């Protein structure tokens, strides 16, 4: 399970998600072509509920355009994807 709010976002959003077992966790944001534009989380986490704030301005790509993006959470052998919209 993963969700983010607010969506659409202008500067930052908060991801809420659940990790069901201790495992490596990776949360990445991709453009619609599948190019990774940000890695929000890349670490081993214990089972539980989490919140992670992502500030769009923190990424190296300062030319990130308004539009639709996909975020993907991989935890162990489970992967969940959803979309977010950036509107500045």
Coordinates of N, CA and C in Angstrom, one line a residue, residues 36-82:
X36 N 14.1 7.4 -14.4 CA 14.0 7.7 -13.0 C 14.5 9.2 -12.8
X37 N 13.7 10.0 -12.2 CA 14.0 11.4 -12.0 C 14.4 11.7 -10.5
X38 N 14.0 10.7 -9.6 CA 14.4 10.9 -8.2 C 14.3 9.5 -7.5
X39 N 15.2 9.3 -6.6 CA 15.1 8.1 -5.7 C 14.9 8.7 -4.4
X40 N 13.7 8.5 -3.9 CA 13.2 9.0 -2.6 C 13.7 8.2 -1.4
X41 N 13.7 6.9 -1.6 CA 14.1 5.9 -0.5 C 14.9 4.8 -1.2
X42 N 16.0 4.4 -0.6 CA 16.8 3.3 -1.0 C 17.5 2.7 0.2
X43 N 16.8 2.0 1.0 CA 17.4 1.5 2.3 C 16.6 0.2 2.7
X44 N 17.2 -0.5 3.7 CA 16.5 -1.6 4.3 C 15.7 -1.1 5.4
X45 N 14.4 -1.5 5.5 CA 13.5 -1.0 6.5 C 12.8 -2.2 7.2
X46 N 12.4 -2.0 8.4 CA 11.7 -3.0 9.2 C 10.2 -2.9 8.8
X47 N 9.4 -3.9 9.1 CA 8.0 -3.9 8.9 C 7.3 -2.8 9.7
X48 N 6.4 -2.2 9.0 CA 5.7 -1.1 9.7 C 5.1 -0.1 8.7
X49 N 4.5 1.0 9.3 CA 3.9 2.0 8.5 C 4.8 3.2 8.5
X50 N 4.9 3.9 7.4 CA 5.9 5.0 7.3 C 5.3 6.2 6.6
X51 N 5.9 7.3 6.8 CA 5.6 8.6 6.0 C 7.0 9.1 5.6
X52 N 7.1 9.6 4.4 CA 8.3 10.2 3.9 C 8.0 11.4 3.0
X53 N 8.5 12.5 3.4 CA 8.2 13.7 2.7 C 9.3 13.9 1.6
X54 N 8.8 14.3 0.4 CA 9.7 14.5 -0.8 C 9.5 15.9 -1.3
X55 N 10.6 16.6 -1.3 CA 10.6 18.0 -1.8 C 11.1 18.0 -3.2
X56 N 10.2 18.4 -4.2 CA 10.6 18.3 -5.6 C 11.9 19.2 -5.8
X57 N 12.1 20.2 -5.0 CA 13.3 21.1 -5.2 C 14.5 20.4 -4.8
X58 N 14.5 19.3 -4.0 CA 15.7 18.6 -3.5 C 16.4 17.8 -4.6
X59 N 15.8 17.6 -5.7 CA 16.4 16.7 -6.7 C 17.4 17.5 -7.6
X60 N 18.3 16.9 -8.2 CA 19.3 17.5 -9.0 C 18.7 18.1 -10.3
X61 N 17.6 17.5 -10.8 CA 17.0 18.0 -12.0 C 16.1 19.1 -11.8
X62 N 16.7 20.4 -11.8 CA 15.9 21.5 -11.5 C 14.9 21.9 -12.6
X63 N 15.1 21.2 -13.8 CA 14.2 21.5 -14.9 C 13.0 20.5 -14.9
X64 N 12.7 19.9 -13.8 CA 11.6 19.0 -13.8 C 10.3 19.7 -14.2
X65 N 9.7 19.3 -15.2 CA 8.5 20.0 -15.8 C 7.2 19.6 -15.1
X66 N 6.3 20.5 -15.2 CA 4.9 20.2 -14.8 C 4.4 19.0 -15.6
X67 N 3.6 18.2 -15.0 CA 3.1 17.1 -15.7 C 2.9 15.9 -14.8
X68 N 2.6 14.8 -15.5 CA 2.3 13.5 -14.8 C 3.6 12.7 -14.6
X69 N 3.7 12.0 -13.5 CA 4.9 11.1 -13.2 C 4.3 9.9 -12.5
X70 N 5.2 8.9 -12.5 CA 4.8 7.6 -11.9 C 5.8 7.4 -10.7
X71 N 5.2 7.0 -9.6 CA 6.1 6.6 -8.5 C 6.0 5.1 -8.2
X72 N 7.1 4.4 -7.9 CA 7.1 3.0 -7.7 C 7.8 2.7 -6.4
X73 N 7.1 1.9 -5.6 CA 7.6 1.4 -4.3 C 7.9 -0.1 -4.5
X74 N 9.1 -0.5 -4.2 CA 9.5 -1.9 -4.2 C 10.0 -2.2 -2.8
X75 N 9.3 -3.2 -2.2 CA 9.7 -3.7 -0.9 C 9.7 -5.2 -0.9
X76 N 10.9 -5.7 -0.8 CA 11.0 -7.2 -0.9 C 10.6 -7.6 -2.3
X77 N 9.7 -8.5 -2.4 CA 9.2 -9.0 -3.7 C 7.9 -8.4 -4.2
X78 N 7.5 -7.3 -3.5 CA 6.3 -6.6 -3.9 C 6.6 -5.2 -4.5
X79 N 5.9 -4.9 -5.6 CA 6.0 -3.6 -6.2 C 4.6 -3.0 -6.4
X80 N 4.5 -1.7 -6.1 CA 3.3 -1.0 -6.2 C 3.6 0.3 -7.0
X81 N 2.8 0.7 -8.0 CA 3.0 1.9 -8.7 C 1.7 2.8 -8.6
X82 N 1.9 4.1 -8.8 CA 0.8 5.0 -8.8 C 1.3 6.2 -9.5

